[in-house]
Tab-separated table of C-alpha atoms in Angstrom:
chain	number	residue	atom	x	y	z
W	14	MET	CA	-7.651	-16.386	-102.453
W	15	SER	CA	-8.502	-19.351	-104.682
W	16	GLY	CA	-10.730	-22.149	-103.659
W	17	GLU	CA	-7.795	-24.554	-103.875
W	18	ASP	CA	-5.735	-22.357	-101.510
W	19	SER	CA	-8.420	-22.309	-98.865
W	20	SER	CA	-9.672	-25.862	-99.226
W	21	SER	CA	-8.115	-27.086	-95.943
W	22	ILE	CA	-5.828	-26.022	-93.133
W	23	GLU	CA	-2.965	-28.145	-94.451
W	24	ALA	CA	-3.389	-26.866	-98.012
W	25	SER	CA	-3.323	-23.238	-96.771
W	26	VAL	CA	-0.169	-23.833	-94.754
W	27	ARG	CA	1.523	-25.537	-97.706
W	28	VAL	CA	0.650	-22.664	-100.024
W	29	VAL	CA	2.051	-20.124	-97.576
W	30	LEU	CA	5.304	-22.096	-97.272
W	31	ASP	CA	5.512	-22.474	-101.123
W	32	LYS	CA	5.149	-18.762	-101.566
W	33	TYR	CA	7.420	-17.771	-98.707
W	34	THR	CA	10.353	-19.996	-99.636
W	35	GLY	CA	12.320	-20.299	-102.834
W	36	LYS	CA	13.007	-24.044	-102.673
W	37	TRP	CA	10.437	-25.577	-100.331
W	38	GLU	CA	10.551	-29.357	-100.924
W	39	LYS	CA	7.237	-30.157	-99.143
W	40	PRO	CA	8.841	-32.462	-96.580
W	41	TYR	CA	5.849	-32.285	-94.239
W	42	SER	CA	2.943	-34.675	-94.074
W	43	THR	CA	-0.604	-33.459	-93.733
W	44	GLN	CA	-0.473	-34.157	-90.024
W	45	ASN	CA	2.702	-32.130	-89.584
W	46	LEU	CA	1.255	-29.236	-91.541
W	47	LYS	CA	-1.774	-29.255	-89.205
W	48	ARG	CA	0.588	-29.340	-86.258
W	49	LEU	CA	2.382	-26.233	-87.530
W	50	TYR	CA	-1.026	-24.443	-87.721
W	51	TYR	CA	-2.244	-25.407	-84.301
W	52	HIS	CA	0.922	-25.400	-82.344
W	53	GLY	CA	3.174	-22.847	-84.128
W	54	LEU	CA	6.670	-23.140	-85.566
W	55	ASN	CA	9.217	-25.234	-83.794
W	56	LYS	CA	12.929	-24.747	-84.110
W	57	ASN	CA	13.486	-27.509	-86.668
W	58	ALA	CA	10.708	-26.315	-88.939
W	59	ALA	CA	11.913	-22.750	-88.771
W	60	LYS	CA	15.417	-23.812	-89.789
W	61	LYS	CA	14.049	-25.838	-92.732
W	62	ILE	CA	12.147	-22.785	-93.832
W	63	LYS	CA	15.161	-20.537	-93.593
W	64	ASP	CA	17.417	-23.054	-95.320
W	65	ALA	CA	14.924	-23.257	-98.182
W	66	GLY	CA	15.526	-19.591	-98.857
W	67	ILE	CA	13.030	-17.033	-97.753
W	68	ASP	CA	11.404	-14.978	-100.474
W	69	GLU	CA	9.391	-12.244	-98.796
W	70	ASP	CA	8.516	-10.526	-102.016
W	71	SER	CA	6.906	-13.723	-103.346
W	72	LEU	CA	4.596	-14.044	-100.381
W	73	LYS	CA	3.827	-10.283	-100.418
W	74	LYS	CA	2.868	-10.382	-104.035
W	75	TYR	CA	0.706	-13.476	-103.411
W	76	ILE	CA	-1.232	-11.688	-100.647
W	77	ASP	CA	-1.475	-8.462	-102.642
W	78	ASP	CA	-3.414	-10.387	-105.308
W	79	PHE	CA	-6.123	-11.319	-102.804
W	80	SER	CA	-9.448	-9.730	-103.339
W	81	ASP	CA	-10.354	-6.669	-101.144
W	82	GLU	CA	-13.053	-8.829	-99.479
W	83	ASP	CA	-10.462	-11.470	-98.489
W	84	LYS	CA	-8.114	-8.736	-97.200
W	85	GLU	CA	-10.906	-7.232	-95.101
W	86	ILE	CA	-11.526	-10.656	-93.550
W	87	ILE	CA	-7.805	-10.952	-92.691
W	88	ALA	CA	-7.727	-7.427	-91.300
W	89	LYS	CA	-10.591	-8.279	-88.930
W	90	LYS	CA	-8.832	-11.419	-87.753
W	91	ILE	CA	-5.699	-9.415	-87.093
W	92	GLN	CA	-7.689	-6.849	-85.190
W	93	ALA	CA	-9.249	-9.539	-83.012
W	94	THR	CA	-5.816	-11.194	-82.355
W	95	ASN	CA	-4.383	-7.799	-81.359
W	96	ASP	CA	-7.022	-6.969	-78.792
W	97	ASN	CA	-9.277	-4.976	-80.996
W	98	ASP	CA	-6.680	-2.504	-82.303
W	99	PRO	CA	-7.775	-0.122	-84.992
W	100	LEU	CA	-8.684	-1.983	-88.190
W	101	MET	CA	-5.725	-2.297	-90.507
W	102	LYS	CA	-5.983	-0.813	-94.047
W	103	ILE	CA	-6.160	-3.493	-96.697
W	104	ASP	CA	-3.014	-2.172	-98.463
W	105	GLN	CA	-1.035	-2.878	-95.259
W	106	ILE	CA	-2.069	-6.533	-94.972
W	107	SER	CA	0.706	-8.092	-97.087
W	108	TYR	CA	3.402	-6.112	-95.290
W	109	TYR	CA	2.001	-7.120	-91.851
W	110	CYS	CA	1.702	-10.842	-92.774
W	111	VAL	CA	5.231	-11.095	-94.271
W	112	ASN	CA	6.849	-9.241	-91.354
W	113	TRP	CA	4.861	-11.307	-88.827
W	114	LEU	CA	5.919	-14.615	-90.444
W	115	SER	CA	9.593	-13.500	-90.649
W	116	ARG	CA	9.522	-12.614	-86.953
W	117	LEU	CA	8.005	-15.976	-86.028
W	118	VAL	CA	10.757	-17.794	-87.955
W	119	GLU	CA	13.515	-15.875	-86.141
W	120	GLU	CA	11.830	-16.276	-82.734
W	121	ALA	CA	11.482	-19.975	-83.252
W	122	ILE	CA	15.140	-20.419	-84.261
W	123	ASN	CA	16.263	-18.428	-81.201
W	124	GLY	CA	13.818	-20.251	-78.897
W	125	GLN	CA	11.907	-17.076	-78.154
W	126	GLN	CA	8.535	-17.673	-79.810
W	127	LYS	CA	5.381	-16.910	-77.980
W	128	LYS	CA	2.940	-19.733	-77.273
W	129	PRO	CA	0.507	-19.998	-80.197
W	130	THR	CA	-2.854	-18.330	-79.913
W	131	ILE	CA	-4.539	-20.621	-82.430
W	132	SER	CA	-5.337	-24.182	-81.358
W	133	SER	CA	-7.574	-27.026	-82.116
W	134	GLY	CA	-10.278	-26.437	-79.559
W	135	TYR	CA	-8.141	-23.672	-78.124
W	136	ASN	CA	-9.623	-21.997	-75.035
W	137	GLU	CA	-7.910	-18.913	-73.512
W	138	LYS	CA	-9.258	-20.013	-70.177
W	139	ASN	CA	-6.773	-22.971	-70.258
W	140	ASP	CA	-3.764	-20.908	-71.236
W	141	ILE	CA	-1.231	-18.892	-69.310
W	142	SER	CA	-0.023	-16.653	-72.111
W	143	LEU	CA	2.001	-13.482	-72.378
W	144	THR	CA	-0.020	-10.395	-71.435
W	145	ILE	CA	1.911	-7.424	-72.751
W	146	ARG	CA	0.620	-5.475	-75.707
W	147	GLU	CA	3.319	-4.165	-78.044
W	148	GLU	CA	1.932	-3.822	-81.503
W	149	GLY	CA	3.667	-1.672	-84.018
W	150	ARG	CA	7.077	-2.736	-82.554
W	151	ILE	CA	6.669	-0.191	-79.801
W	152	PHE	CA	9.225	-1.984	-77.662
W	153	GLU	CA	11.917	-1.632	-80.363
W	154	LYS	CA	10.922	2.023	-80.871
W	155	THR	CA	11.331	2.660	-77.176
W	156	PHE	CA	14.568	0.842	-76.289
W	157	ASN	CA	17.941	0.552	-77.982
W	158	SER	CA	19.408	-2.883	-77.072
W	159	ILE	CA	23.084	-2.042	-76.404
W	160	LYS	CA	24.634	-5.265	-75.159
W	161	GLU	CA	23.751	-8.779	-73.975
W	162	ILE	CA	26.051	-10.760	-71.676
W	163	LYS	CA	25.636	-14.324	-70.594
W	164	LEU	CA	26.175	-14.596	-66.856
W	165	PRO	CA	28.132	-17.661	-65.477
W	166	LEU	CA	24.987	-18.927	-63.772
W	167	GLN	CA	22.356	-21.387	-64.873
W	168	ASN	CA	20.186	-19.837	-67.679
W	169	SER	CA	21.213	-16.249	-66.653
W	170	ARG	CA	22.021	-13.160	-68.592
W	171	MET	CA	22.189	-9.382	-68.560
W	172	ARG	CA	20.835	-7.000	-71.095
W	173	ALA	CA	21.736	-3.302	-71.304
W	174	PHE	CA	19.225	-0.891	-72.867
W	175	ALA	CA	18.966	2.816	-73.492
W	176	LEU	CA	15.901	4.925	-74.270
W	177	LEU	CA	15.870	5.731	-77.940
W	178	PRO	CA	15.772	9.516	-78.690
W	179	VAL	CA	12.693	10.973	-80.305
W	180	LYS	CA	13.647	13.350	-83.088
W	181	GLY	CA	17.202	13.328	-81.797
W	182	ILE	CA	16.234	14.326	-78.238
W	183	TYR	CA	16.249	12.263	-75.035
W	184	SER	CA	12.590	11.612	-74.436
W	185	HIS	CA	10.027	9.540	-72.442
W	186	LYS	CA	7.422	9.762	-75.199
W	187	ASN	CA	7.600	6.176	-76.484
W	188	LEU	CA	8.151	4.710	-73.055
W	189	ILE	CA	5.009	6.313	-71.718
W	190	SER	CA	3.117	5.033	-74.773
W	191	LEU	CA	4.374	1.466	-74.175
W	192	LEU	CA	3.501	1.610	-70.477
W	193	ARG	CA	0.115	3.132	-71.068
W	194	LYS	CA	-0.900	0.319	-73.373
W	195	ASN	CA	-0.084	-2.156	-70.601
W	196	LEU	CA	-1.448	-0.572	-67.389
W	197	ALA	CA	-4.565	-2.685	-67.248
W	198	ARG	CA	-2.614	-5.782	-68.227
W	199	TYR	CA	-0.202	-5.199	-65.348
W	200	VAL	CA	-2.879	-4.502	-62.713
W	201	PHE	CA	-5.554	-7.061	-63.603
W	202	SER	CA	-5.467	-10.785	-64.054
W	203	ARG	CA	-6.374	-12.470	-67.354
W	204	LYS	CA	-9.593	-13.645	-65.826
W	205	ASN	CA	-10.548	-10.156	-64.663
W	206	ARG	CA	-9.831	-8.675	-68.115
W	207	ASN	CA	-11.742	-11.441	-69.893
W	208	GLU	CA	-14.777	-10.789	-67.763
W	209	CYS	CA	-14.856	-7.084	-68.476
W	210	ASP	CA	-16.551	-5.938	-71.683
W	211	ASP	CA	-15.443	-2.293	-71.503
W	212	LEU	CA	-11.663	-1.914	-71.997
W	213	GLU	CA	-11.728	1.843	-71.590
W	214	GLU	CA	-13.412	1.381	-68.203
W	215	LEU	CA	-10.841	-1.226	-67.188
W	216	THR	CA	-7.961	1.112	-68.199
W	217	ALA	CA	-9.538	3.902	-66.193
W	218	GLU	CA	-9.860	1.584	-63.197
W	219	ALA	CA	-6.241	0.530	-63.551
W	220	THR	CA	-5.205	4.183	-63.490
W	221	THR	CA	-7.152	4.773	-60.298
W	222	GLU	CA	-5.639	1.655	-58.692
W	223	LEU	CA	-2.110	2.654	-59.634
W	224	ARG	CA	-2.660	6.193	-58.411
W	225	GLU	CA	-3.518	4.689	-54.946
W	226	PHE	CA	-0.589	2.272	-55.210
W	227	VAL	CA	1.964	5.006	-55.854
W	228	ARG	CA	0.622	7.019	-52.864
W	229	LYS	CA	1.510	4.073	-50.636
W	230	CYS	CA	5.052	3.819	-51.988
W	231	ASN	CA	6.674	6.191	-54.590
W	232	PRO	CA	6.853	6.674	-58.388
W	233	GLN	CA	10.270	4.954	-58.554
W	234	ILE	CA	8.828	1.760	-57.187
W	235	LEU	CA	5.940	1.776	-59.604
W	236	LEU	CA	8.105	2.553	-62.606
W	237	GLY	CA	10.499	-0.224	-61.694
W	238	GLU	CA	7.603	-2.683	-61.323
W	239	LEU	CA	6.139	-1.762	-64.728
W	240	LEU	CA	9.509	-2.075	-66.367
W	241	VAL	CA	10.489	-5.449	-64.928
W	242	TYR	CA	7.092	-6.686	-66.097
W	243	ILE	CA	7.716	-5.357	-69.644
W	244	PHE	CA	11.262	-6.695	-69.883
W	245	LEU	CA	10.516	-10.184	-68.479
W	246	GLU	CA	7.544	-10.705	-70.750
W	247	HIS	CA	9.235	-9.275	-73.812
W	248	CYS	CA	12.847	-10.568	-73.446
W	249	GLU	CA	12.353	-13.897	-71.608
W	250	LYS	CA	8.803	-14.650	-72.907
W	251	ALA	CA	7.974	-15.160	-69.199
W	252	PRO	CA	4.202	-14.484	-68.632
W	253	LYS	CA	3.193	-12.944	-65.361
W	254	ILE	CA	1.593	-15.093	-62.664
W	255	PHE	CA	0.730	-12.103	-60.580
W	256	THR	CA	2.093	-8.590	-60.066
W	257	ARG	CA	2.721	-6.468	-57.031
W	258	ALA	CA	-0.141	-4.179	-58.077
W	259	GLU	CA	-2.523	-7.204	-58.337
W	260	PHE	CA	-1.862	-8.034	-54.671
W	261	PHE	CA	-2.495	-4.450	-53.774
W	262	HIS	CA	-5.696	-4.396	-55.795
W	263	LYS	CA	-7.018	-7.512	-54.173
W	264	TYR	CA	-5.720	-7.300	-50.597
W	265	GLY	CA	-4.305	-3.828	-50.076
W	266	ALA	CA	-0.844	-5.311	-49.498
W	267	ILE	CA	1.936	-3.094	-50.810
W	268	ASP	CA	5.011	-5.239	-50.020
W	269	LYS	CA	4.446	-8.290	-52.250
W	270	LYS	CA	6.560	-9.007	-55.295
W	271	SER	CA	5.650	-9.818	-58.895
W	272	VAL	CA	6.172	-13.387	-60.113
W	273	PHE	CA	6.576	-14.679	-63.665
W	274	LEU	CA	6.651	-18.107	-65.213
W	275	ARG	CA	9.338	-19.183	-67.700
W	276	GLU	CA	9.804	-22.532	-69.490
W	277	ASN	CA	13.240	-23.534	-70.684
W	278	ASP	CA	14.892	-26.798	-71.885
W	279	GLU	CA	15.343	-27.926	-68.211
W	280	GLY	CA	11.828	-27.269	-67.025
W	281	TRP	CA	9.983	-24.380	-65.376
W	282	GLN	CA	11.271	-21.286	-63.595
W	283	LEU	CA	9.333	-18.983	-61.275
W	284	ILE	CA	10.937	-15.566	-61.492
W	285	VAL	CA	10.587	-13.041	-58.722
W	286	GLY	CA	10.594	-9.423	-59.960
W	287	THR	CA	13.151	-7.307	-58.016
W	288	PRO	CA	13.392	-3.849	-59.634
W	289	ASN	CA	15.300	-0.918	-58.267
W	290	LEU	CA	15.867	2.703	-59.337
W	291	SER	CA	18.622	4.508	-57.519
W	292	THR	CA	21.286	7.151	-57.869
W	293	THR	CA	24.334	5.090	-58.863
W	294	LEU	CA	24.679	1.757	-60.553
W	295	ASP	CA	26.727	0.338	-57.699
W	296	GLN	CA	24.102	1.310	-55.106
W	297	THR	CA	21.348	-0.114	-57.278
W	298	ILE	CA	23.101	-3.445	-57.847
W	299	LEU	CA	24.033	-3.877	-54.192
W	300	ALA	CA	20.572	-3.020	-52.833
W	301	THR	CA	18.859	-5.413	-55.304
W	302	LEU	CA	21.230	-8.305	-54.789
W	303	GLU	CA	20.859	-7.951	-51.017
W	304	GLU	CA	17.088	-8.210	-51.477
W	305	CYS	CA	17.561	-11.386	-53.619
W	306	GLU	CA	19.792	-12.854	-50.944
W	307	LYS	CA	17.123	-12.245	-48.325
W	308	LEU	CA	14.659	-14.145	-50.506
W	309	LYS	CA	17.234	-16.925	-51.023
W	310	ASN	CA	17.674	-17.299	-47.299
W	311	GLN	CA	13.965	-17.477	-46.708
W	312	ASN	CA	13.831	-20.127	-49.485
W	313	GLU	CA	16.599	-22.243	-47.942
W	314	PHE	CA	15.686	-21.903	-44.270
W	315	GLY	CA	12.096	-23.128	-44.108
W	316	ASP	CA	9.829	-20.920	-46.189
W	317	GLY	CA	10.472	-22.540	-49.549
W	318	PRO	CA	10.201	-20.657	-52.916
W	319	TYR	CA	8.692	-17.215	-52.587
W	320	VAL	CA	5.859	-18.012	-54.946
W	321	ALA	CA	4.795	-21.163	-53.003
W	322	GLU	CA	4.077	-19.092	-49.943
W	323	LYS	CA	2.165	-16.417	-51.839
W	324	LEU	CA	0.005	-18.589	-54.081
W	325	GLN	CA	-2.859	-19.098	-51.768
W	326	SER	CA	-5.873	-20.914	-53.164
W	327	SER	CA	-8.155	-17.900	-52.695
W	328	PHE	CA	-5.881	-15.693	-54.819
W	329	LEU	CA	-5.722	-18.296	-57.560
W	330	GLU	CA	-9.476	-18.746	-57.592
W	331	ASP	CA	-10.029	-14.971	-57.920
W	332	SER	CA	-7.441	-14.596	-60.682
W	333	TYR	CA	-7.502	-17.746	-62.751
W	334	TYR	CA	-9.837	-20.223	-64.350
W	335	PRO	CA	-9.829	-23.871	-63.025
W	336	GLU	CA	-7.666	-25.281	-65.895
W	337	GLN	CA	-5.144	-22.453	-65.367
W	338	ILE	CA	-4.995	-23.211	-61.635
W	339	LYS	CA	-4.339	-26.862	-62.412
W	340	LYS	CA	-1.425	-25.891	-64.638
W	341	ILE	CA	0.145	-23.608	-62.034
W	342	GLU	CA	-0.279	-26.190	-59.330
W	343	SER	CA	1.142	-28.954	-61.491
W	344	ILE	CA	4.312	-26.821	-61.936
W	345	MET	CA	4.586	-25.832	-58.285
W	346	PHE	CA	3.420	-29.114	-56.727
W	347	PRO	CA	3.791	-31.936	-59.293
W	348	SER	CA	2.409	-35.385	-58.572
W	349	LEU	CA	4.542	-37.750	-56.533
W	350	ARG	CA	4.385	-40.033	-59.539
W	351	ARG	CA	6.478	-37.628	-61.564
W	352	LYS	CA	10.259	-37.540	-61.318
W	353	SER	CA	10.234	-33.750	-61.072
W	354	LEU	CA	10.135	-32.212	-57.634
W	355	GLY	CA	8.711	-28.984	-58.945
W	356	VAL	CA	10.349	-25.543	-58.640
W	357	GLN	CA	12.775	-25.800	-55.809
W	358	VAL	CA	14.433	-22.339	-55.937
W	359	ASP	CA	13.409	-18.896	-57.011
W	360	SER	CA	14.863	-17.180	-60.066
W	361	TYR	CA	15.195	-13.387	-60.070
W	362	GLY	CA	14.215	-10.772	-62.636
W	363	ILE	CA	16.279	-7.647	-61.869
W	364	PHE	CA	15.608	-4.221	-63.344
W	365	LEU	CA	18.282	-1.687	-62.596
W	366	GLY	CA	17.530	1.970	-63.280
W	367	TYR	CA	20.367	4.288	-62.401
W	368	GLN	CA	21.719	7.770	-62.948
W	369	VAL	CA	24.289	8.726	-65.636
W	370	ASP	CA	25.397	12.280	-65.208
W	371	ASP	CA	27.187	12.774	-68.515
W	372	PHE	CA	24.290	11.619	-70.713
W	373	GLY	CA	23.696	14.112	-73.503
W	374	ASN	CA	21.954	13.176	-76.793
W	375	ASP	CA	25.033	11.488	-78.325
W	376	GLU	CA	23.803	7.933	-78.974
W	377	GLU	CA	27.351	6.588	-79.572
W	378	ARG	CA	28.605	8.054	-76.259
W	379	VAL	CA	25.591	6.593	-74.399
W	380	LYS	CA	26.348	3.171	-75.970
W	381	GLN	CA	29.968	3.251	-74.859
W	382	LEU	CA	29.017	4.308	-71.335
W	383	LEU	CA	26.451	1.501	-71.141
W	384	ILE	CA	28.936	-1.082	-72.374
W	385	GLN	CA	31.334	-0.046	-69.618
W	386	ASP	CA	28.569	-0.081	-66.985
W	387	ALA	CA	27.405	-3.542	-68.147
W	388	ASP	CA	30.856	-5.018	-67.827
W	389	ARG	CA	31.286	-3.476	-64.320
W	390	ALA	CA	27.882	-4.742	-63.330
W	391	VAL	CA	28.707	-8.324	-64.400
W	392	LYS	CA	31.821	-8.330	-62.184
W	393	MET	CA	29.816	-7.044	-59.221
W	394	ILE	CA	27.049	-9.553	-59.713
W	395	ASN	CA	29.453	-12.496	-60.173
W	396	ASN	CA	31.326	-11.598	-57.000
W	397	PHE	CA	28.155	-11.173	-54.966
W	398	VAL	CA	26.664	-14.410	-56.205
W	399	THR	CA	29.840	-16.333	-55.441
W	400	ASN	CA	30.333	-14.821	-51.975
W	401	HIS	CA	26.742	-15.369	-50.960
W	402	ASP	CA	26.263	-18.908	-52.395
W	403	MET	CA	23.582	-17.944	-54.893
W	404	GLN	CA	24.829	-20.050	-57.823
W	405	ARG	CA	21.655	-22.160	-57.969
W	406	HIS	CA	19.422	-19.192	-58.725
W	407	SER	CA	19.002	-17.934	-62.294
W	408	ILE	CA	19.176	-14.179	-62.682
W	409	TYR	CA	17.856	-12.029	-65.515
W	410	VAL	CA	19.199	-8.464	-65.355
W	411	TYR	CA	18.090	-5.376	-67.276
W	412	LEU	CA	20.069	-2.098	-67.213
W	413	LEU	CA	18.555	1.248	-68.125
W	414	PRO	CA	20.202	4.576	-67.439
W	415	PHE	CA	18.399	7.839	-66.639
W	416	LYS	CA	19.568	11.394	-66.256
W	417	ASN	CA	17.787	11.653	-62.936
W	418	PRO	CA	15.840	8.529	-61.884
W	419	LYS	CA	13.841	10.113	-59.083
W	420	TYR	CA	12.758	13.147	-61.030
W	421	GLU	CA	12.054	11.252	-64.267
W	422	SER	CA	10.077	8.533	-62.378
W	423	SER	CA	7.851	11.273	-60.956
W	424	ARG	CA	7.368	12.802	-64.381
W	425	ILE	CA	6.612	9.544	-66.113
W	426	ILE	CA	4.198	8.217	-63.458
W	427	ASP	CA	2.460	11.520	-63.222
W	428	LYS	CA	1.682	11.441	-66.952
W	429	LEU	CA	0.528	7.839	-66.656
W	430	VAL	CA	-1.714	7.957	-63.594
W	431	GLY	CA	-1.341	11.314	-61.909
W	432	CYS	CA	0.246	11.617	-58.475
């Protein structure tokens, strides 16, 4: 990297944009270039970049020409950003950087980008960021996204997934790998993880906690909880506030629900996780929606949003730093001087795991079955929502078929934590 390229933040950003695009016209001021660095790509900037004509080979060649010493520095920064993953080989740096930038552009255009982890004076103790770990595109290697359907409710949609075969065979291998990477992140708060120096010890403790958790309920409940956590953080960019296992870890309570935070164009949503694994799709949908209706009735007849009741100050103090608590409370209980009344209703994150008898290893057949199931599920959900006056509540639904949910849940959880 030349001295000119590294002379300042804005110069570095400008060079990257020059190399990444074919016709970048340098429309950004120094201040705007700094803003891109500190706050990440916004939708308008991403569109300008794409319209300028992306040239991935140009940026890759530029990075390949860096010295080995510069590449080693970049590799160490990538390792630190990715929670101390194994150090990347220097010949992989250019591929990683180009793919990472291309992904950021697409996520910004689609409104799905993660909050930036680089900031002027950034302090992780102030941030409520996504917690899942999915390096190496492990999510995409685990799930085949079959269909996405927008539900006729506010900010609501359904996504149908299938487990991707491993070497042509139906397998839990990648799913177990994805879940194992995130056990400690699911069980422990950001504050607890930050204050622990030994990640291996924390993972071992998470395994012990979840072993106790599953003895109090069953493997299907734990698998559903883990999957709704993964899907909401990955698909909706909705970071967890707390999970069912966190409540169990702190208070021994087994019946609490996970809650997630999502920001959209209209404000904030607090999403209650309501997973369910059952024999048939119809049974799973009905049982889950009845649970959501119960929460809705509690919301409307005196108790308020589920999360408002559960976010006791002692829990927040144990799980969050002061600045994070202020942020959560400002969302839930905004100042009277603000026009917003805060989050008035719960949203629901619904994971539906169900049995498909005629499964096989034919990916195309599985795809067609899932499309039919998704269309049927939409009709059932729309009818239930209309008949039970739930139109004000956003719903995010994830479908995933199994050959035998009960048996497979036991196998998966046993490999993760032992039963």
